Short mmCIF file of C-alpha atoms and ligand atoms in Angstrom, two decimals:
data_model
loop_
_atom_site.label_atom_id
_atom_site.label_comp_id
_atom_site.label_asym_id
_atom_site.label_seq_id
_atom_site.Cartn_x
_atom_site.Cartn_y
_atom_site.Cartn_z
CA MET A 22 -125.50 75.17 -89.03
CA THR A 23 -124.58 73.15 -92.10
CA ARG A 24 -124.69 74.62 -95.58
CA PRO A 25 -128.36 74.46 -96.50
CA VAL A 26 -128.23 72.88 -99.97
CA ARG A 27 -129.67 69.38 -100.15
CA ALA A 28 -131.36 67.00 -102.57
CA ARG A 29 -134.61 65.63 -101.19
CA ILE A 30 -135.36 62.23 -102.69
CA ASN A 31 -139.03 61.25 -102.57
CA LEU A 32 -139.11 57.45 -102.67
CA GLY A 33 -142.92 57.52 -102.81
CA ALA A 34 -142.70 59.38 -106.11
CA LEU A 35 -140.12 56.85 -107.31
CA GLN A 36 -142.54 54.02 -106.54
CA HIS A 37 -145.38 55.87 -108.24
CA ASN A 38 -143.31 56.22 -111.42
CA TYR A 39 -142.25 52.59 -111.22
CA GLN A 40 -145.91 51.54 -111.02
CA LEU A 41 -146.65 53.69 -114.08
CA ALA A 42 -143.92 51.82 -115.94
CA ARG A 43 -145.33 48.47 -114.80
CA GLN A 44 -148.84 49.46 -115.92
CA ALA A 45 -147.62 50.71 -119.29
CA ALA A 46 -145.79 47.43 -120.00
CA PRO A 47 -147.75 44.84 -118.00
CA ALA A 48 -146.58 41.81 -119.98
CA SER A 49 -142.85 42.59 -119.83
CA ARG A 50 -140.25 42.16 -117.18
CA LEU A 51 -138.72 45.40 -115.96
CA MET A 52 -135.03 46.19 -115.76
CA ALA A 53 -134.72 49.39 -113.67
CA VAL A 54 -131.79 51.45 -114.94
CA VAL A 55 -129.79 52.69 -111.94
CA LYS A 56 -126.47 53.54 -113.62
CA ALA A 57 -124.62 56.73 -112.65
CA ASN A 58 -125.72 56.42 -109.02
CA ALA A 59 -129.35 56.08 -110.15
CA TYR A 60 -129.12 59.27 -112.21
CA GLY A 61 -127.81 61.09 -109.14
CA HIS A 62 -130.50 59.81 -106.75
CA GLY A 63 -128.37 57.21 -104.93
CA ALA A 64 -128.19 53.69 -106.39
CA VAL A 65 -128.49 51.76 -103.13
CA PRO A 66 -131.57 53.50 -101.69
CA VAL A 67 -133.23 53.52 -105.12
CA ALA A 68 -132.61 49.79 -105.64
CA ARG A 69 -133.88 49.03 -102.16
CA ALA A 70 -137.04 51.03 -102.84
CA LEU A 71 -137.60 49.14 -106.11
CA GLN A 72 -136.73 45.72 -104.80
CA ASP A 73 -139.33 43.88 -106.85
CA ALA A 74 -137.85 45.11 -110.15
CA ASP A 75 -136.90 42.05 -112.20
CA ALA A 76 -133.35 43.34 -112.70
CA PHE A 77 -131.22 46.45 -112.35
CA ALA A 78 -129.00 47.91 -115.07
CA LEU A 79 -125.63 49.52 -114.39
CA ALA A 80 -122.63 50.84 -116.27
CA SER A 81 -119.76 49.00 -114.59
CA VAL A 82 -118.69 46.16 -112.35
CA GLU A 83 -117.97 48.73 -109.63
CA GLU A 84 -121.52 50.06 -109.74
CA ALA A 85 -122.90 46.52 -109.64
CA VAL A 86 -120.69 45.39 -106.77
CA GLN A 87 -121.87 48.37 -104.74
CA LEU A 88 -125.43 47.01 -105.02
CA ARG A 89 -124.42 43.42 -104.29
CA GLU A 90 -122.54 44.53 -101.19
CA ALA A 91 -125.64 46.44 -100.06
CA GLY A 92 -127.56 43.16 -100.23
CA VAL A 93 -129.33 43.55 -103.58
CA SER A 94 -129.81 40.01 -104.88
CA ARG A 95 -131.70 40.74 -108.12
CA PRO A 96 -130.08 40.18 -111.54
CA LEU A 97 -127.67 43.00 -112.38
CA VAL A 98 -127.02 43.86 -116.03
CA LEU A 99 -123.84 45.62 -117.20
CA LEU A 100 -125.04 47.85 -120.05
CA GLU A 101 -121.59 48.30 -121.59
CA GLY A 102 -120.42 44.85 -120.67
CA VAL A 103 -116.95 44.33 -119.27
CA PHE A 104 -114.08 46.69 -120.05
CA ASP A 105 -111.41 44.02 -120.12
CA ALA A 106 -111.03 40.27 -119.71
CA THR A 107 -110.23 40.53 -116.00
CA ASP A 108 -113.68 42.02 -115.31
CA LEU A 109 -115.18 38.65 -116.25
CA ALA A 110 -113.99 37.00 -113.06
CA ALA A 111 -115.83 39.64 -111.05
CA ALA A 112 -118.87 39.30 -113.29
CA ALA A 113 -118.96 35.59 -112.51
CA GLU A 114 -118.24 36.02 -108.80
CA TYR A 115 -121.08 38.52 -108.38
CA ALA A 116 -123.46 36.82 -110.86
CA LEU A 117 -123.59 39.87 -113.14
CA GLN A 118 -125.11 39.78 -116.62
CA PRO A 119 -122.77 41.51 -119.08
CA VAL A 120 -123.83 42.97 -122.38
CA VAL A 121 -121.64 41.73 -125.24
CA HIS A 122 -121.44 44.43 -127.88
CA SER A 123 -118.25 43.59 -129.75
CA LEU A 124 -116.24 40.70 -131.13
CA GLU A 125 -113.43 41.59 -128.70
CA GLN A 126 -115.76 41.04 -125.76
CA ALA A 127 -116.85 37.71 -127.26
CA ASP A 128 -113.18 36.68 -127.52
CA TRP A 129 -112.58 37.51 -123.85
CA LEU A 130 -115.53 35.31 -122.92
CA ALA A 131 -114.21 32.43 -124.98
CA GLN A 132 -110.96 32.55 -123.00
CA ALA A 133 -112.49 32.89 -119.53
CA PRO A 134 -113.54 29.62 -117.89
CA ALA A 135 -115.26 31.58 -115.13
CA ALA A 136 -117.68 32.95 -117.72
CA ALA A 137 -119.08 29.56 -118.67
CA SER A 138 -122.42 29.96 -116.88
CA LEU A 139 -123.12 33.69 -117.33
CA HIS A 140 -126.34 35.15 -118.60
CA LEU A 141 -125.33 37.41 -121.47
CA TRP A 142 -127.07 40.17 -123.42
CA LEU A 143 -125.95 40.34 -127.04
CA LYS A 144 -126.25 43.95 -128.09
CA VAL A 145 -127.09 44.48 -131.74
CA ASP A 146 -126.70 47.81 -133.51
CA THR A 147 -130.02 48.33 -135.28
CA GLY A 148 -129.20 51.90 -136.32
CA MET A 149 -127.93 53.99 -133.42
CA HIS A 150 -124.35 53.25 -134.48
CA ARG A 151 -122.89 53.52 -131.02
CA LEU A 152 -122.50 50.05 -129.47
CA GLY A 153 -123.42 46.68 -130.87
CA VAL A 154 -122.56 44.00 -133.39
CA SER A 155 -124.11 44.46 -136.79
CA PRO A 156 -127.40 42.72 -137.65
CA GLN A 157 -125.44 40.62 -140.16
CA GLN A 158 -123.05 39.41 -137.43
CA ALA A 159 -125.75 38.83 -134.82
CA GLY A 160 -126.68 35.25 -135.73
CA ALA A 161 -123.13 33.95 -135.74
CA VAL A 162 -122.14 35.79 -132.55
CA HIS A 163 -125.29 34.61 -130.82
CA ARG A 164 -124.51 30.96 -131.67
CA ARG A 165 -120.91 31.37 -130.60
CA LEU A 166 -121.90 32.85 -127.22
CA ALA A 167 -124.62 30.25 -126.67
CA ALA A 168 -122.07 27.50 -127.21
CA LEU A 169 -119.91 29.08 -124.47
CA VAL A 170 -122.53 29.49 -121.75
CA GLU A 171 -125.59 27.30 -122.33
CA ALA A 172 -124.00 24.06 -121.17
CA GLY A 173 -123.20 25.74 -117.86
CA GLY A 174 -126.74 27.03 -117.37
CA GLY A 175 -126.21 30.47 -118.85
CA SER A 176 -128.18 32.07 -121.66
CA VAL A 177 -127.88 34.67 -124.41
CA ARG A 178 -130.54 37.37 -124.73
CA LEU A 179 -130.88 40.07 -127.34
CA MET A 180 -130.81 43.82 -126.79
CA SER A 181 -130.74 46.93 -128.90
CA HIS A 182 -130.99 50.65 -128.12
CA LEU A 183 -132.97 53.40 -129.84
CA ALA A 184 -131.42 56.59 -131.16
CA CYS A 185 -134.58 58.72 -131.44
CA ALA A 186 -137.11 57.33 -128.98
CA ASP A 187 -137.47 60.81 -127.42
CA GLU A 188 -139.11 61.89 -130.69
CA PRO A 189 -141.89 59.33 -131.08
CA GLN A 190 -142.68 60.42 -134.65
CA HIS A 191 -139.11 59.97 -135.88
CA ALA A 192 -138.79 57.49 -138.76
CA ALA A 193 -135.68 55.94 -137.20
CA ASN A 194 -137.85 54.26 -134.55
CA ASP A 195 -139.72 52.09 -137.04
CA ALA A 196 -136.54 51.38 -138.97
CA GLN A 197 -134.78 50.15 -135.82
CA LEU A 198 -137.77 48.02 -134.84
CA ALA A 199 -137.84 46.43 -138.28
CA ALA A 200 -134.12 45.65 -138.08
CA PHE A 201 -134.55 44.17 -134.58
CA LEU A 202 -137.46 42.00 -135.75
CA SER A 203 -135.62 40.62 -138.74
CA LEU A 204 -132.49 39.40 -136.92
CA ASP A 205 -131.51 35.91 -137.92
CA THR A 206 -130.71 34.53 -134.46
CA PRO A 207 -131.93 31.59 -132.43
CA ALA A 208 -135.05 32.31 -130.35
CA ALA A 209 -134.11 34.43 -127.33
CA GLU A 210 -135.54 36.89 -124.83
CA ARG A 211 -135.40 40.39 -126.25
CA SER A 212 -135.24 44.00 -125.01
CA LEU A 213 -135.48 47.27 -126.91
CA ALA A 214 -137.48 49.91 -125.00
CA ASN A 215 -136.06 52.72 -122.88
CA SER A 216 -138.46 55.04 -121.02
CA ALA A 217 -139.72 56.87 -124.09
CA ALA A 218 -140.46 53.68 -126.02
CA LEU A 219 -141.99 52.08 -122.94
CA LEU A 220 -144.49 54.95 -122.78
CA THR A 221 -145.29 55.20 -126.50
CA ARG A 222 -144.55 51.92 -128.27
CA PRO A 223 -146.15 48.71 -126.92
CA ASP A 224 -144.85 47.02 -130.06
CA MET A 225 -141.33 47.61 -128.72
CA HIS A 226 -141.87 46.17 -125.24
CA PHE A 227 -140.77 42.57 -125.97
CA ASP A 228 -139.69 40.49 -122.96
CA TRP A 229 -137.86 43.18 -121.02
CA VAL A 230 -138.28 46.97 -120.80
CA ARG A 231 -135.45 49.22 -119.57
CA PRO A 232 -136.83 52.42 -118.01
CA GLY A 233 -134.37 54.93 -116.57
CA ILE A 234 -135.30 58.59 -116.60
CA MET A 235 -139.04 58.02 -116.15
CA LEU A 236 -138.44 56.29 -112.81
CA TYR A 237 -136.94 59.54 -111.59
CA GLY A 238 -139.94 61.52 -112.74
CA ALA A 239 -138.44 63.47 -115.62
CA SER A 240 -139.91 63.34 -119.09
CA PRO A 241 -138.05 61.14 -121.57
CA PHE A 242 -139.39 63.20 -124.46
CA ALA A 243 -137.79 66.05 -126.37
CA PRO A 244 -139.31 69.39 -125.28
CA ASN A 245 -141.09 69.84 -128.61
CA ALA A 246 -142.78 66.42 -128.22
CA ASP A 247 -144.98 68.12 -125.58
CA ARG A 248 -146.34 64.95 -123.95
CA GLN A 249 -148.05 64.57 -120.60
CA THR A 250 -146.63 61.66 -118.64
CA GLY A 251 -148.18 61.67 -115.14
CA LEU A 252 -144.71 61.19 -113.70
CA GLN A 253 -143.80 62.71 -110.32
CA PRO A 254 -140.40 64.34 -109.77
CA VAL A 255 -138.31 62.32 -107.35
CA MET A 256 -135.50 64.80 -106.64
CA THR A 257 -136.03 68.29 -105.28
CA LEU A 258 -132.83 70.31 -105.13
CA GLU A 259 -133.25 72.95 -102.46
CA SER A 260 -131.33 75.48 -100.44
CA GLN A 261 -131.89 78.80 -98.71
CA LEU A 262 -131.17 82.47 -99.19
CA ILE A 263 -128.01 83.27 -97.26
CA ALA A 264 -128.12 87.04 -97.91
CA VAL A 265 -130.38 89.77 -99.27
CA TYR A 266 -128.90 93.14 -100.24
CA PRO A 267 -130.46 96.33 -101.50
CA ARG A 268 -128.64 97.23 -104.75
CA ASN A 269 -128.62 100.51 -106.66
CA GLN A 270 -129.51 101.14 -110.26
CA GLY A 271 -126.34 100.47 -112.27
CA ASP A 272 -124.78 98.00 -109.80
CA SER A 273 -123.41 94.93 -111.60
CA ILE A 274 -123.92 91.50 -110.09
CA GLY A 275 -121.33 88.73 -109.90
CA TYR A 276 -118.48 87.50 -112.10
CA GLY A 277 -117.78 89.43 -115.25
CA GLN A 278 -120.27 92.10 -114.17
CA ALA A 279 -122.52 90.33 -116.64
CA TRP A 280 -125.84 91.66 -115.30
CA THR A 281 -126.59 95.22 -114.25
CA CYS A 282 -129.47 96.30 -112.02
CA PRO A 283 -131.95 98.32 -114.13
CA ALA A 284 -133.29 99.93 -110.96
CA ALA A 285 -132.74 100.02 -107.23
CA MET A 286 -133.73 96.50 -106.16
CA PRO A 287 -133.26 93.73 -103.61
CA VAL A 288 -130.89 90.95 -104.72
CA GLY A 289 -130.86 87.57 -102.98
CA VAL A 290 -127.94 85.16 -102.74
CA ALA A 291 -128.72 81.43 -102.49
CA ALA A 292 -126.27 78.74 -101.41
CA CYS A 293 -126.11 76.58 -104.55
CA GLY A 294 -123.75 76.79 -107.50
CA TYR A 295 -122.04 74.75 -110.16
CA GLY A 296 -120.00 73.00 -107.45
CA ASP A 297 -123.30 71.46 -106.37
CA GLY A 298 -124.25 70.52 -109.92
CA TYR A 299 -126.37 73.53 -110.82
CA PRO A 300 -125.64 74.16 -114.52
CA ARG A 301 -123.12 76.95 -115.01
CA HIS A 302 -124.65 77.85 -118.36
CA ALA A 303 -128.04 78.70 -116.85
CA PRO A 304 -128.60 82.23 -118.16
CA ALA A 305 -130.16 85.21 -116.45
CA GLY A 306 -133.89 84.61 -116.36
CA THR A 307 -133.67 80.91 -115.46
CA PRO A 308 -136.48 80.30 -112.96
CA VAL A 309 -135.70 79.73 -109.28
CA LEU A 310 -138.31 79.33 -106.54
CA VAL A 311 -137.99 81.56 -103.48
CA ASN A 312 -140.71 80.96 -100.88
CA GLY A 313 -142.43 78.81 -103.48
CA ARG A 314 -142.66 81.60 -106.06
CA GLU A 315 -140.65 82.00 -109.24
CA VAL A 316 -137.94 84.64 -109.43
CA PRO A 317 -135.31 85.03 -112.15
CA LEU A 318 -131.67 84.09 -111.79
CA ILE A 319 -129.42 87.10 -112.46
CA GLY A 320 -125.75 87.42 -113.32
CA ARG A 321 -123.25 84.65 -113.88
CA LEU A 322 -123.55 81.99 -111.24
CA SER A 323 -120.56 80.83 -109.24
CA MET A 324 -119.29 77.62 -107.67
CA ASP A 325 -121.23 77.92 -104.43
CA MET A 326 -123.84 80.61 -105.02
CA ILE A 327 -126.40 82.07 -107.35
CA CYS A 328 -128.03 85.52 -107.29
CA VAL A 329 -131.73 86.18 -107.83
CA ASP A 330 -133.87 89.22 -108.56
CA LEU A 331 -136.14 89.75 -105.55
CA ARG A 332 -138.16 92.72 -106.83
CA SER A 333 -141.29 90.56 -106.70
CA GLN A 334 -140.49 89.58 -103.09
CA PRO A 335 -139.23 92.66 -101.26
CA ARG A 336 -139.81 90.98 -97.90
CA ALA A 337 -137.66 87.90 -98.65
CA ARG A 338 -135.02 87.32 -95.95
CA PRO A 339 -131.95 85.15 -95.36
CA GLY A 340 -133.10 81.67 -94.38
CA ASP A 341 -136.05 81.72 -96.77
CA PRO A 342 -136.43 78.49 -98.76
CA VAL A 343 -135.08 78.25 -102.29
CA GLN A 344 -135.86 75.48 -104.77
CA LEU A 345 -133.64 74.96 -107.81
CA TRP A 346 -135.80 72.22 -109.32
CA GLY A 347 -138.11 69.42 -108.27
CA ALA A 348 -141.61 69.21 -106.85
CA GLY A 349 -142.41 72.86 -107.61
CA LEU A 350 -140.26 73.55 -110.65
CA PRO A 351 -139.72 70.97 -113.40
CA VAL A 352 -136.09 70.03 -113.88
CA GLU A 353 -136.86 69.94 -117.62
CA ALA A 354 -137.58 73.69 -117.54
CA VAL A 355 -134.24 74.49 -115.92
CA ALA A 356 -132.46 72.12 -118.30
CA ALA A 357 -134.06 73.76 -121.34
CA ARG A 358 -132.91 77.20 -120.19
CA ALA A 359 -129.39 75.90 -119.62
CA GLY A 360 -129.21 74.23 -123.04
CA THR A 361 -129.12 70.69 -121.67
CA ILE A 362 -131.41 67.82 -120.66
CA ALA A 363 -132.86 66.71 -117.34
CA TYR A 364 -130.68 63.59 -117.38
CA GLU A 365 -127.52 65.69 -117.14
CA LEU A 366 -128.76 67.94 -114.34
CA LEU A 367 -129.88 64.99 -112.22
CA CYS A 368 -126.64 63.04 -112.76
CA ASN A 369 -124.50 66.07 -112.02
CA VAL A 370 -125.76 66.83 -108.50
CA SER A 371 -122.41 66.58 -106.80
CA GLY A 372 -121.24 64.35 -104.00
CA ARG A 373 -121.11 67.23 -101.53
CA VAL A 374 -124.89 67.69 -101.70
CA PRO A 375 -126.47 65.57 -98.97
CA ARG A 376 -129.36 63.37 -100.12
CA ALA A 377 -132.33 63.32 -97.75
CA TYR A 378 -134.66 60.37 -98.32
CA SER A 379 -138.34 60.29 -97.46
CA ASP A 380 -141.30 58.10 -98.35
CA GLY A 381 -143.15 61.05 -99.80
C1 PLP B 56 -129.45 54.53 -119.98
C2 PLP B 56 -130.04 53.43 -120.79
C3 PLP B 56 -131.42 53.16 -120.74
C4 PLP B 56 -132.41 54.03 -120.00
O1 PLP B 56 -132.77 55.11 -120.82
P1 PLP B 56 -133.83 56.21 -120.35
O2 PLP B 56 -133.96 57.12 -121.52
O3 PLP B 56 -133.24 56.88 -119.16
O4 PLP B 56 -135.08 55.46 -120.03
C5 PLP B 56 -131.88 52.03 -121.41
N1 PLP B 56 -131.04 51.26 -122.13
C6 PLP B 56 -129.73 51.51 -122.23
C7 PLP B 56 -128.86 50.63 -123.05
C8 PLP B 56 -129.18 52.61 -121.58
O5 PLP B 56 -127.88 52.88 -121.68
#
């Protein structure tokens, strides 16, 4: 028998979430963000399941070429643009749409004949202060880029990214919108909204929305935002108990002897650990489902295994189903306990975990 850990990917739930995004932004085109292997879900099967998305967004030429070679013919946007001038030849060959976020990238384009018909996305920094040319530079850079590509049939669109969209009440959201609206550039298609803005700010939808996390069924909002989304989890990370032992009061469990049994009790061992992408900082008490019911994680987890307190399930046996997160246990809840966000847990499910796809 193979090791029982696997990530079930429910493509029906993915399509449900995609339809929610479409309904929330009916007048905009939709760029489905599938960077980082579609947040751990598998970029090729996810793109195939969302084949009527208007574009897909990725983080590198390599990620984009993987989709092209799998037969995806939709526009592919490189969210960080190219990493050096030589990437531009590949961008042209595969008809990719690079973001241009810096003057250096604009210089590379000016020196690359192959780039003369590309569709470009000029990224403007409206306040996140990560990537982007300044609002003051935007007009001149836009005109410079347009002069490079428009004669060849290319175009220059405008994009910016929000720092605080996960907190809809944050004042930075309105400030970034105001900066985006007052850019002094030629008329162009525009894009600002990630998942959180797509769901809360119709005034930020513009021509293109860029949902990522919501497609995968995790909330884009900070935990304290406490918003209902109607999203369905796409990934369920599951395994099985591989052992159940009776332990004595005073027995310590796992590395560092960090957790001690307060009473005689059954302790289960499940085949899933940080080598599979389960967060190593998940503390004792983090919920795990055994036979569909919550039990607490105990002790320090290891690379391949976690231990759970089975006092509430004295009849649990090796082979019983274990769920780490997904359809029965929100990944956000596990992330909050581990001091991280759902995005990180989903992305980190490691390559050794087989993905099992179903239509739901
Ligand atoms: C990752 C990313 C997104 C998607 O963000 P979500 O919060 O996952 O919806 C959108 N735009 C850019 C530029 C990104 O890097």
